[in-house]
Coordinates of C-alpha atoms in Angstrom, one line a residue:
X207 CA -16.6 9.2 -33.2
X208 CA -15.4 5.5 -32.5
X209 CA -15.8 4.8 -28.6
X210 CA -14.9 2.5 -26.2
X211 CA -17.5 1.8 -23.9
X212 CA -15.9 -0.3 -21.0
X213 CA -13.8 3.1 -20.9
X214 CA -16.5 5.8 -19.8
X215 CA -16.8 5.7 -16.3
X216 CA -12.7 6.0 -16.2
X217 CA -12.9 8.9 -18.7
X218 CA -15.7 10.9 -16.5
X219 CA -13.9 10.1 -13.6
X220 CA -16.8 8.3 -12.0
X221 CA -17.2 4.2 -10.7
X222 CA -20.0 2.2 -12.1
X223 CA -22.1 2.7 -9.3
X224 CA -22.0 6.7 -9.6
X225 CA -25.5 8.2 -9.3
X226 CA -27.0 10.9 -11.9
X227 CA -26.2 13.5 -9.0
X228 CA -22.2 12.2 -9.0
X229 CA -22.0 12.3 -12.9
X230 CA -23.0 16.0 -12.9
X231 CA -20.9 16.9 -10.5
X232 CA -17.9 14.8 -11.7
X233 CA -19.1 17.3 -15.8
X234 CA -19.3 19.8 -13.5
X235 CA -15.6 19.1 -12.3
X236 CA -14.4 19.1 -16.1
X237 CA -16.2 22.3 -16.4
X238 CA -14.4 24.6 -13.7
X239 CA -11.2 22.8 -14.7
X240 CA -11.4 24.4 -18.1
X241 CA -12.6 27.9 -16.3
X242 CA -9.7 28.0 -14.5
X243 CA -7.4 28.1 -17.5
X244 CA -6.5 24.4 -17.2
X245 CA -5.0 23.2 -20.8
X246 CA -7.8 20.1 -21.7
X247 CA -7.4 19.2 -25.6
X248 CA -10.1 18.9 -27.9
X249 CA -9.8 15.3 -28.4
X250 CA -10.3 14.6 -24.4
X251 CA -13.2 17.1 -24.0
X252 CA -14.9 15.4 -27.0
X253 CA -14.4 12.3 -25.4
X254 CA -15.7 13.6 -21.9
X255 CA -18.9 15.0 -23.7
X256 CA -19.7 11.7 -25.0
X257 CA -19.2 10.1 -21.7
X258 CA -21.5 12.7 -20.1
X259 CA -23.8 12.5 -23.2
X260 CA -24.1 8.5 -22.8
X261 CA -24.0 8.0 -18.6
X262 CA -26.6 11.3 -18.0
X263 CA -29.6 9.5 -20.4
X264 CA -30.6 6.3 -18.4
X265 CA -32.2 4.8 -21.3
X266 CA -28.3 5.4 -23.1
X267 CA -26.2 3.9 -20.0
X268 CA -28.8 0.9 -19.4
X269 CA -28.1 0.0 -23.2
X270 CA -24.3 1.0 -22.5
X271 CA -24.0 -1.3 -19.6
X272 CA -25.4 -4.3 -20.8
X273 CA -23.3 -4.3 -24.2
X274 CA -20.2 -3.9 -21.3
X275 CA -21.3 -7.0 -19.4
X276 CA -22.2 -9.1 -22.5
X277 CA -18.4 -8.2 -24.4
X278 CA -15.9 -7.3 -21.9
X279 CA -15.1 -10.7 -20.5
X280 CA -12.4 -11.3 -17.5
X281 CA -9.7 -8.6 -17.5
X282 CA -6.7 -10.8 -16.4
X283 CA -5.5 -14.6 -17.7
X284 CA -4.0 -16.5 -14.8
X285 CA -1.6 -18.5 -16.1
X286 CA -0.3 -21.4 -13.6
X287 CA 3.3 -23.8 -13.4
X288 CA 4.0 -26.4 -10.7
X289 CA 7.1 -28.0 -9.7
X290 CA 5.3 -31.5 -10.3
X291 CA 2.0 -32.7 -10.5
X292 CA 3.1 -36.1 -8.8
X293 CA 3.8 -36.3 -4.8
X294 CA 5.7 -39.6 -3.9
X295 CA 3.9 -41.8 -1.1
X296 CA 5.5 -41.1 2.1
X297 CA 5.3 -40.4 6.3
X298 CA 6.7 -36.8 5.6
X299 CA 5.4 -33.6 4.0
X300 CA 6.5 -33.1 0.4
X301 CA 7.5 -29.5 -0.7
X302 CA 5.4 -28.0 -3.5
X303 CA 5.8 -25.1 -6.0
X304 CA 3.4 -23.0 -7.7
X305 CA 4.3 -19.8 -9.9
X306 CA 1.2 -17.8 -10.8
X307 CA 1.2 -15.0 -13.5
X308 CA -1.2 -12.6 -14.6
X309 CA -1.4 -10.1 -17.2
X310 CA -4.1 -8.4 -19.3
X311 CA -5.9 -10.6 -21.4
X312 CA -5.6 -7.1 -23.7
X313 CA -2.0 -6.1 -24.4
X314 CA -1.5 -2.3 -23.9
X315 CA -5.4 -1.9 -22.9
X316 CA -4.3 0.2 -20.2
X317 CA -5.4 3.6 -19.5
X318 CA -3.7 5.8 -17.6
X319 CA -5.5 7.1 -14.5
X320 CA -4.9 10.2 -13.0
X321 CA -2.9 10.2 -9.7
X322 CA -3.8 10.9 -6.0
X323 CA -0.7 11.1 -4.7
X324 CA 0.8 11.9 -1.0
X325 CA 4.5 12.2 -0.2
X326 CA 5.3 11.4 3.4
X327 CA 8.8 12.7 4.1
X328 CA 11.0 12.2 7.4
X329 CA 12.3 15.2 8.7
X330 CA 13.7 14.3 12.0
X331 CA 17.0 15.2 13.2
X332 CA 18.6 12.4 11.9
X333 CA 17.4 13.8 7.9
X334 CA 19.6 16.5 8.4
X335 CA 22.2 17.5 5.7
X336 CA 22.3 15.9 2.4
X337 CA 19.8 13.1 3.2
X338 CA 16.8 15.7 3.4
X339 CA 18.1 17.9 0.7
X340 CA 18.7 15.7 -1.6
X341 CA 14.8 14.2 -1.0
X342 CA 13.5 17.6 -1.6
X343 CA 15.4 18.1 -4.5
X344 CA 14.0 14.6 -6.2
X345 CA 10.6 15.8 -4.7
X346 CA 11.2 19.3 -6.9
X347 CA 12.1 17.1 -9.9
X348 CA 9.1 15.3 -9.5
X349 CA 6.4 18.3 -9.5
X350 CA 7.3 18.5 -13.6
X351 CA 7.0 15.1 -14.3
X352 CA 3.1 14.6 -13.1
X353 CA 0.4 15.3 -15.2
X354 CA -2.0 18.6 -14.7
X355 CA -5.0 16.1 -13.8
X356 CA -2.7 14.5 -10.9
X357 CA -3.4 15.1 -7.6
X358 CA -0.4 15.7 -5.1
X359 CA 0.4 16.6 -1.4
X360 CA 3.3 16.2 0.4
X361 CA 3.6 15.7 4.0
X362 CA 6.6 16.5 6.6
X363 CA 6.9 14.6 9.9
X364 CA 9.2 14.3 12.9
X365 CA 7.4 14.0 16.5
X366 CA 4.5 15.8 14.7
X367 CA 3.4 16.1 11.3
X368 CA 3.2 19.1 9.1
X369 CA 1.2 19.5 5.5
X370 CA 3.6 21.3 3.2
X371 CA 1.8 21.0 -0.2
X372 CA -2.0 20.3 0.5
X373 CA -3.6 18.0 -1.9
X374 CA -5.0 19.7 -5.1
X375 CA -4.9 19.2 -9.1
X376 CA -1.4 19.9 -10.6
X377 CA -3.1 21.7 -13.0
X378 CA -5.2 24.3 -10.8
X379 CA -3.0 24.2 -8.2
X380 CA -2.2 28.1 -8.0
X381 CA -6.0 28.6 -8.6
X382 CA -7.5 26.6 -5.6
X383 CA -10.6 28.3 -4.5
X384 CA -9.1 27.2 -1.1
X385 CA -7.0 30.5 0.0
X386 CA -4.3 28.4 1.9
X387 CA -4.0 26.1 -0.9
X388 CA -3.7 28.7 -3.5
X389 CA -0.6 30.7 -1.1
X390 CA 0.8 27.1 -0.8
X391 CA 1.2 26.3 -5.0
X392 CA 2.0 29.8 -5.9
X393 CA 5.8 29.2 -5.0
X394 CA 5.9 25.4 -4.0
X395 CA 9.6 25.6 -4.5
X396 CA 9.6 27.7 -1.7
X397 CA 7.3 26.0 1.1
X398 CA 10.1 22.8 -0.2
X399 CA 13.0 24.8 0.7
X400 CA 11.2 25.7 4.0
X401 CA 11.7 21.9 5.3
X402 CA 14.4 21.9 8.4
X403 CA 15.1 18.6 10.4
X404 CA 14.4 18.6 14.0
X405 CA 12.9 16.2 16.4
X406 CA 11.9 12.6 16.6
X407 CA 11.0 10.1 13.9
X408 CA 7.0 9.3 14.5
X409 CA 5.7 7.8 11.6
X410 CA 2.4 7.5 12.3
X411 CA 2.3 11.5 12.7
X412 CA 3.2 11.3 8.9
X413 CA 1.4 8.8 8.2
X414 CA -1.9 9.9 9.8
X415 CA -1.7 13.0 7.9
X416 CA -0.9 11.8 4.5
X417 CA -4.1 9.4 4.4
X418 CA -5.9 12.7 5.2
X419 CA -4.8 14.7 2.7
X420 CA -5.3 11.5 0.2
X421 CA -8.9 11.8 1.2
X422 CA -9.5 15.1 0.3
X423 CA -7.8 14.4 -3.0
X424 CA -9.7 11.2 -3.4
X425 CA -12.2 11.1 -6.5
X426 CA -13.7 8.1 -8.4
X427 CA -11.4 6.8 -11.0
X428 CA -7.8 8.1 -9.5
X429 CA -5.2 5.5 -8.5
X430 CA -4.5 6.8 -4.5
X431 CA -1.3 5.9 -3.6
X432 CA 0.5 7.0 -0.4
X433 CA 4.7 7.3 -0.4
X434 CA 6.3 7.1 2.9
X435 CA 9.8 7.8 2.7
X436 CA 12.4 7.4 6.4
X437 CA 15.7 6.8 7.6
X438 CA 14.7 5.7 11.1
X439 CA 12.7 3.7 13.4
X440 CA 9.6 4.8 14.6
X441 CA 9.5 5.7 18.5
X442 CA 6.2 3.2 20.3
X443 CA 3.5 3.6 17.3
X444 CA 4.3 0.4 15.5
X445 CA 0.7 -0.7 16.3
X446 CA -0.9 2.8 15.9
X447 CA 0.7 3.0 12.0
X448 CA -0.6 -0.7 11.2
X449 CA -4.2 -0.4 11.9
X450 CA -3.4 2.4 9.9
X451 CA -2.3 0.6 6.9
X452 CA -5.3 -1.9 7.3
X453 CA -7.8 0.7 7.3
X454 CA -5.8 2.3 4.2
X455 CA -5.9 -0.9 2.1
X456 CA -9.9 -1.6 2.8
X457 CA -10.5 1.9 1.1
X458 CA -8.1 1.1 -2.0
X459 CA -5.2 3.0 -0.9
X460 CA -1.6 1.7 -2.0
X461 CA 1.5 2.4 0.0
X462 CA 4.9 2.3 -0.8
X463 CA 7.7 2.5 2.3
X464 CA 11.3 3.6 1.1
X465 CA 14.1 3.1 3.8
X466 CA 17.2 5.3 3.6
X467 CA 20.4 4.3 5.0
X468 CA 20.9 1.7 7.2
X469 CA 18.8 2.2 10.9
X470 CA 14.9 2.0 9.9
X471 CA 13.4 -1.3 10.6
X472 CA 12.8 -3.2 7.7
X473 CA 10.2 -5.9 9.0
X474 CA 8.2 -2.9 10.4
X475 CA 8.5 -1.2 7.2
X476 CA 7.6 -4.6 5.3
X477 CA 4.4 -5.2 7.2
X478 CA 3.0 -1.7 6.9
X479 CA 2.7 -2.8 3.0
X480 CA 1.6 -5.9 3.4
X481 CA -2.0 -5.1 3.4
X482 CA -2.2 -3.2 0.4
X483 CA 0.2 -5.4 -1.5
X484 CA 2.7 -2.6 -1.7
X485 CA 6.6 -2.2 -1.9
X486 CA 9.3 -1.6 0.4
X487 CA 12.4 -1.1 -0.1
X488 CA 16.2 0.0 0.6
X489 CA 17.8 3.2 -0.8
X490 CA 21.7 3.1 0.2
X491 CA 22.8 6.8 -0.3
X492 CA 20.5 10.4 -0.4
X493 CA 21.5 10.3 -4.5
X494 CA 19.2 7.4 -5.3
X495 CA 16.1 9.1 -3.8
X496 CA 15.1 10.3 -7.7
X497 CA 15.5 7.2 -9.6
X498 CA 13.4 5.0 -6.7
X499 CA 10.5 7.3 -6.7
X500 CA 10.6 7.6 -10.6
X501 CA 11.0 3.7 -10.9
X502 CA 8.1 3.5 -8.5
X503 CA 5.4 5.8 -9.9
X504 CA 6.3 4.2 -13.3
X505 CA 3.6 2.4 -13.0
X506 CA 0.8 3.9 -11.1
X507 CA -1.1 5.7 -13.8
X508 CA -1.3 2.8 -15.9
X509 CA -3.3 0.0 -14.3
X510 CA -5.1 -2.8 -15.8
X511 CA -6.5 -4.1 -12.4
X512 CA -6.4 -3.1 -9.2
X513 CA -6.6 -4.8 -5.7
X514 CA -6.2 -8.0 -6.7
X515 CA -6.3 -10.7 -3.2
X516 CA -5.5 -14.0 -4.2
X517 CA -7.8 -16.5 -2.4
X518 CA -7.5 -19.7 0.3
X519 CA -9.0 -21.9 -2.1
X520 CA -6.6 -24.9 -1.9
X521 CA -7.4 -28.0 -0.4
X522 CA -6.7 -28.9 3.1
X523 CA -4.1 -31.5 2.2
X524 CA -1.6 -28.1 1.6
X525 CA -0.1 -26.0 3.7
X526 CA 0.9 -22.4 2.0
X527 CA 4.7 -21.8 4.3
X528 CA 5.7 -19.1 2.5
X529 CA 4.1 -16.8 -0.6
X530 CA 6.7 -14.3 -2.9
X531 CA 5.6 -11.4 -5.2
X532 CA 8.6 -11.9 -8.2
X533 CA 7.1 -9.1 -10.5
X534 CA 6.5 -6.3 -10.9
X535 CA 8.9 -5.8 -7.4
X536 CA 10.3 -8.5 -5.5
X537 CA 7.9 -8.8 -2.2
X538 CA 7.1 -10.5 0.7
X539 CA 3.5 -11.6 0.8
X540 CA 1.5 -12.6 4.4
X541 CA 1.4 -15.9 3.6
X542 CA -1.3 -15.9 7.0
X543 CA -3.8 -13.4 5.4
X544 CA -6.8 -14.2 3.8
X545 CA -7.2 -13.3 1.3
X546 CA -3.8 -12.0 0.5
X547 CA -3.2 -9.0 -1.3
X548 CA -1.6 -9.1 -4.3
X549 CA -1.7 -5.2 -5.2
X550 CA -2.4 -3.8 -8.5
X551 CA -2.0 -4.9 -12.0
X552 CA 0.0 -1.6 -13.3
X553 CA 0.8 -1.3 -16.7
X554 CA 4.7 -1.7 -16.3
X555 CA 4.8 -5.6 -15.4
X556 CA 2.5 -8.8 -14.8
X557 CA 2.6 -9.7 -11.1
X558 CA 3.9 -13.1 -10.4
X559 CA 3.6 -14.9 -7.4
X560 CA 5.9 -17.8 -6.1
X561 CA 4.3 -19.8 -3.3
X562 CA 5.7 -22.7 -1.5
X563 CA 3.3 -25.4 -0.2
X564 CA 3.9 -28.1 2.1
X565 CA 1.6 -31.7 1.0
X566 CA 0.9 -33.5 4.0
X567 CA 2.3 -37.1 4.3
X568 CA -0.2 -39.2 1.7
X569 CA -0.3 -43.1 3.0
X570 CA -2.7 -43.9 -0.4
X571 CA -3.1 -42.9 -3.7
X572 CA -5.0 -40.6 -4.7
X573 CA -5.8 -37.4 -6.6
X574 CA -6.8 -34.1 -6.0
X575 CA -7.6 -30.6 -7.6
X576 CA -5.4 -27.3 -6.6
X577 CA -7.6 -24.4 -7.5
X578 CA -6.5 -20.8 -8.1
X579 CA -8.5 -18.1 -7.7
X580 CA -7.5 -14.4 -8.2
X581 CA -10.1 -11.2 -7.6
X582 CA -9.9 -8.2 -8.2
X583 CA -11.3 -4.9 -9.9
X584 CA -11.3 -4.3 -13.4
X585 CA -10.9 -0.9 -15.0
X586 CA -14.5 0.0 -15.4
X587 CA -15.0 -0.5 -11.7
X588 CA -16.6 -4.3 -12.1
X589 CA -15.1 -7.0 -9.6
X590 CA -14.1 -10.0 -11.5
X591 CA -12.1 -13.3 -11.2
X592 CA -9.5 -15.2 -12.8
X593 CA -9.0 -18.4 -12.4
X594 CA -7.1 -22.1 -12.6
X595 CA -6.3 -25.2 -11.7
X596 CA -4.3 -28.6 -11.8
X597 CA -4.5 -31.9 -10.5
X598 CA -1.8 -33.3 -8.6
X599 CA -1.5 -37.2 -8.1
X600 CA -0.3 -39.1 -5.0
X601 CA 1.4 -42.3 -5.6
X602 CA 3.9 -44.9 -4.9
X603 CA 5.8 -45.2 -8.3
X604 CA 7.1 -42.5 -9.7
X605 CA 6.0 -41.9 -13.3
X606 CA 8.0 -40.7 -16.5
X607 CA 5.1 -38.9 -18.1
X608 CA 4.9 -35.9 -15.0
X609 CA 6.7 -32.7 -16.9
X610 CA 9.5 -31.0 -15.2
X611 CA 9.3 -27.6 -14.1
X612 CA 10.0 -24.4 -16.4
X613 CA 13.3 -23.2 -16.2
X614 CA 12.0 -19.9 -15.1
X615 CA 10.1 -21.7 -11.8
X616 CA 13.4 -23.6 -11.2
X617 CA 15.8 -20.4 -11.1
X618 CA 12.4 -18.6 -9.4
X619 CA 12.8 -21.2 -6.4
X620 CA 16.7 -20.8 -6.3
X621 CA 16.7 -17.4 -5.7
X622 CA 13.9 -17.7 -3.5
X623 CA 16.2 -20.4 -1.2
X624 CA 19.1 -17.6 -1.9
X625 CA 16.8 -15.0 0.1
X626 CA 16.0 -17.6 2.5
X627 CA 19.5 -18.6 3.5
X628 CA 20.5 -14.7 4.3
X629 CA 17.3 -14.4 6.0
X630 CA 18.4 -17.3 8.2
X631 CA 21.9 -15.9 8.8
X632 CA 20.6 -13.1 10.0
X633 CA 18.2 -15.1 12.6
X634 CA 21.4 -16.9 13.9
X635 CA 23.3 -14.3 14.1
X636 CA 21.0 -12.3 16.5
X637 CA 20.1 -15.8 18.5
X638 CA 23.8 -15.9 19.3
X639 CA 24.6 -18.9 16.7
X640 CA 27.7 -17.1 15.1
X641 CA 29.2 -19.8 13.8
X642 CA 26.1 -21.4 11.9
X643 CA 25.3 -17.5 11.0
X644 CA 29.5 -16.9 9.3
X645 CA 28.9 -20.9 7.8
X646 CA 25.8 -19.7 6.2
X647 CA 27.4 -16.4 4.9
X648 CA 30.6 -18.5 3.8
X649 CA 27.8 -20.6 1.4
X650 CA 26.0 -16.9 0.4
X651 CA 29.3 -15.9 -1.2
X652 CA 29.7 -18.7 -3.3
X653 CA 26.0 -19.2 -4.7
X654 CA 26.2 -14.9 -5.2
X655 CA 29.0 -15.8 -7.1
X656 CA 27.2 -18.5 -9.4
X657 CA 24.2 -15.6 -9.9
X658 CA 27.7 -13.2 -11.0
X659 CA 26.1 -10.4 -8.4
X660 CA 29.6 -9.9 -7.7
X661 CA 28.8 -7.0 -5.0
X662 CA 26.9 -9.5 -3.1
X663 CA 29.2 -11.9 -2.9
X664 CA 31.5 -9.0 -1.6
X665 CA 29.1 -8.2 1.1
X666 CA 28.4 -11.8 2.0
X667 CA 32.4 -12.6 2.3
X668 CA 32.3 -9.3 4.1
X669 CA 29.9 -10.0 6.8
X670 CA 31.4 -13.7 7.3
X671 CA 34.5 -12.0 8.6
X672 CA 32.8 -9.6 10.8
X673 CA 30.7 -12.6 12.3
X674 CA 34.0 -14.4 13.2
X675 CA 35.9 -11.5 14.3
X676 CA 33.5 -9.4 16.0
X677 CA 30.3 -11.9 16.2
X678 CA 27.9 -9.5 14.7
X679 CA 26.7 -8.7 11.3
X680 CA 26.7 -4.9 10.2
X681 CA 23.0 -3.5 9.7
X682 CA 24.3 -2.1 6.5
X683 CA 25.3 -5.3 5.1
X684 CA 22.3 -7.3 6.2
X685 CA 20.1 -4.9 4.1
X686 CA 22.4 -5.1 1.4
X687 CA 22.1 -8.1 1.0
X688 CA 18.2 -8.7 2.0
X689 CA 17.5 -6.3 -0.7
X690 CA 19.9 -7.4 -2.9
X691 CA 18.7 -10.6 -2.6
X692 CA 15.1 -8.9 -3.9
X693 CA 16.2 -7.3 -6.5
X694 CA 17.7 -10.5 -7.8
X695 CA 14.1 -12.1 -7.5
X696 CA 12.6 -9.4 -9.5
X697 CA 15.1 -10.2 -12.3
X698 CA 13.4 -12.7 -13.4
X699 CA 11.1 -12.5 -16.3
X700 CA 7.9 -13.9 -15.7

């Protein structure tokens, strides 16, 4: 039978480090899965035999891991673009662009890893009617489209939190040797239909609970992932549901926030993903709630990489002001952090990065490097690095041998100025400068109309209006058109 090595730990379900005592019990895992009736082909038992066969001798897995270190190589190329390599001479700081890309050095290498999953739904008053049934409905659609080896829970919070599906294998769901699981998966469909709004919106009751139940789902080789899905703003636990996140991210949890409507706060929502380089994002109307949580857990189960931080390694004559994930989502990154988190290398997309350095003022010539370093973990569990650089040149001529940029980092660096601009609208608007804010919109409409988003330039002429007539901008339209303004971003092929 041909075999893979690099692959083995991934197939057992175990990390690199596992001891003899965890690859037993991981055999042992396959074992009572095929007891209980689970379905497990012949062609994925032979391959967890071998695995077992291979990482149980330690004469075998010495020889195994030393023919992975000497042939698997870095995971990821880092490929990088800069707006120039040439700063002009001056008594000002000079704006600088870098685009960074990374994808598999391996084209369709991925393999997809089973899920740990938590859904963390709002049910607070304000869910009631269509919004919450049509979530549970998508949430129904979504028990068929996991795999048996997935792991799922879901979680329902208002003021308090309540677990609705505890965390368990698709697969043995119904035969959980836990009694209170077992009831739970016997009629799922039920316990779904068994939601009812009430109460306040406390996220970090959700929150709190779905990180549990990820933990007791958590097993060496999943992708753990944690969906949080609201409609309003969190009442005092801002803080509480941040340290949260951090303490999330540091164990290799993902998190995804999805707003509904228009009256959750989107800079809260945006920092609680910030640490684990998730995704948040906008969903107008209770229809969309399928196709977002489809579109996100595309994905998941196929990851190259994961955690990847991207590190300070520039020198100190830069400044990073601002940092942009482009792809696979558009998002805002912690320009601050450090590292910063990048997220996970999933099998849909490369993950681009736009960052936007200021050069301090150079008075002589000179030359320097600007290194790039990305880490992260490859898919056998190893950490690893990618890395590159380029020299940029400081001096008083310019010169006609210094490439222009790509025309994918020009129209990158529009749109990100496009996302800017709202972003600043919105800033003047709620500082009381309501005529620079409906100026600003008046611009929005006409460059939305040059990138022939025709509904954004709708919005933007819309909200222009409103700021003249009744000096405010709607809450709808701004995240229209913040998240508009993203989805425009991540349009861009990288």
């Amino acid at each position: 039978m041909s075999q893979e090595p690099v692959d083995l730990y991934t197939i057992l379900g175990v990390g690199r480090r596992a001891s003899p005592a965890d690859i037993e019990a991981a055999y042992a895992a396959w074992q009572a899965r095929a007891d209980a009736g689970e379905p497990i082909s012949e062609q994925k038992w032979e391959q967890v035999r071998y695995a077992h066969d291979v990482l149980s001798s330690p004469q075998r897995r010495e020889i195994y891991d030393s023919l992975v270190s000497e042939t698997a190589g870095a995971a990821i190329d880092l490929e990088l673009k800069l707006s120039t390599n040439s700063v002009p001479l001056a008594d000002t700081p000079h704006v600088l662009y870098a685009l960074l890309t990374l994808r598999p050095r391996v084209a369709g290498g991925e393999r997809r890893r089973p899920l740990n999953l938590a859904l963390v739904v709002d049910r607070s008053t304000s869910m009631r009617g269509e919004r919450l049934t049509q979530v549970i409905a998508a949430v129904d659609l979504l028990l068929d489209k996991l795999a048996a080896e997935d792991m799922l829970s879901l979680v329902s919070f208002s003021d308090r939190a309540e677990v609705v599906l505890p965390a368990v294998a698709l697969g043995v769901a119904a035969q959980s040797a836990n009694p209170e699981t077992a009831a739970a998966w016997r009629d799922p469909r039920r316990r779904l239909r068994a939601v009812v709004a009430s109460g306040g919106t406390e996220i970090y009751q959700g929150l709190s609970a779905g990180l549990g139940q990820l933990a007791r789902g958590a097993t060496e080789g999943a992708t753990s992932h944690l969906i949080l899905l609201t409609d309003g703003r969190t009442y005092g636990d801002e803080a509480d549901c941040l340290r949260l996140a951090d303490e999330a991210a540091a164990r290799g949890v993902g998190l995804t926030a999805f707003g509904l409507g228009a009256d959750w706060n989107d800079t809260f929502l945006d920092a609680l993903v910030a640490p684990s380089g998730g995704q948040s994002h906008f969903i107008e109307g209770p229809g969309d709630v399928l196709p977002h949580l489809e579109s996100r857990l595309q994905g998941l189960g196929a990851i190259h990489a994961r955690n990847l931080t991207l590190r300070r390694t520039w020198p100190t004559q830069l400044t990073l002001r601002q940092g942009f994930k482009l792809a696979p989502f558009a998002q805002p990154l912690p320009a601050d952090a450090d590292p910063i988190p990048l997220g996970d290398l999933e099998g849909r997309s490369a993950v681009a990065v736009l960052l936007e350095f200021l050069v301090a003022p150079q008075s002589f010539p000179t030359r320097f490097q600007l290194p790039f370093e990305v880490r992260y973990t490859a898919a056998g569990g190893a950490a690893e690095t990618a890395g590159r650089s380029a020299q940029v040149t400081a001096q008083g001529r310019p010169t006609t041998d210094v490439p222009a940029p790509t025309a994918t980092l020009i129209e990158a660096v529009r749109r990100h100025n496009l996302y800017r601009m709202q972003e600043k609208a919105w800033d003047d608007a709620q500082s009381g400068r309501l005529d620079t804010a409906a100026a600003r919109m008046s611009r929005l409409t006409a460059r939305y109309m040059e990138t022939g988003d025709l509904r954004l330039a709708r919005q933007a002429q819309l909200e222009a209006q409103q700021l003249a007539h009744l000096g405010a901008m709607s809450a709808e339209g701004r995240k229209l058109l913040k998240y508009g303004t993203r989805s425009l971003m991540g349009q861009l092929e990288p």
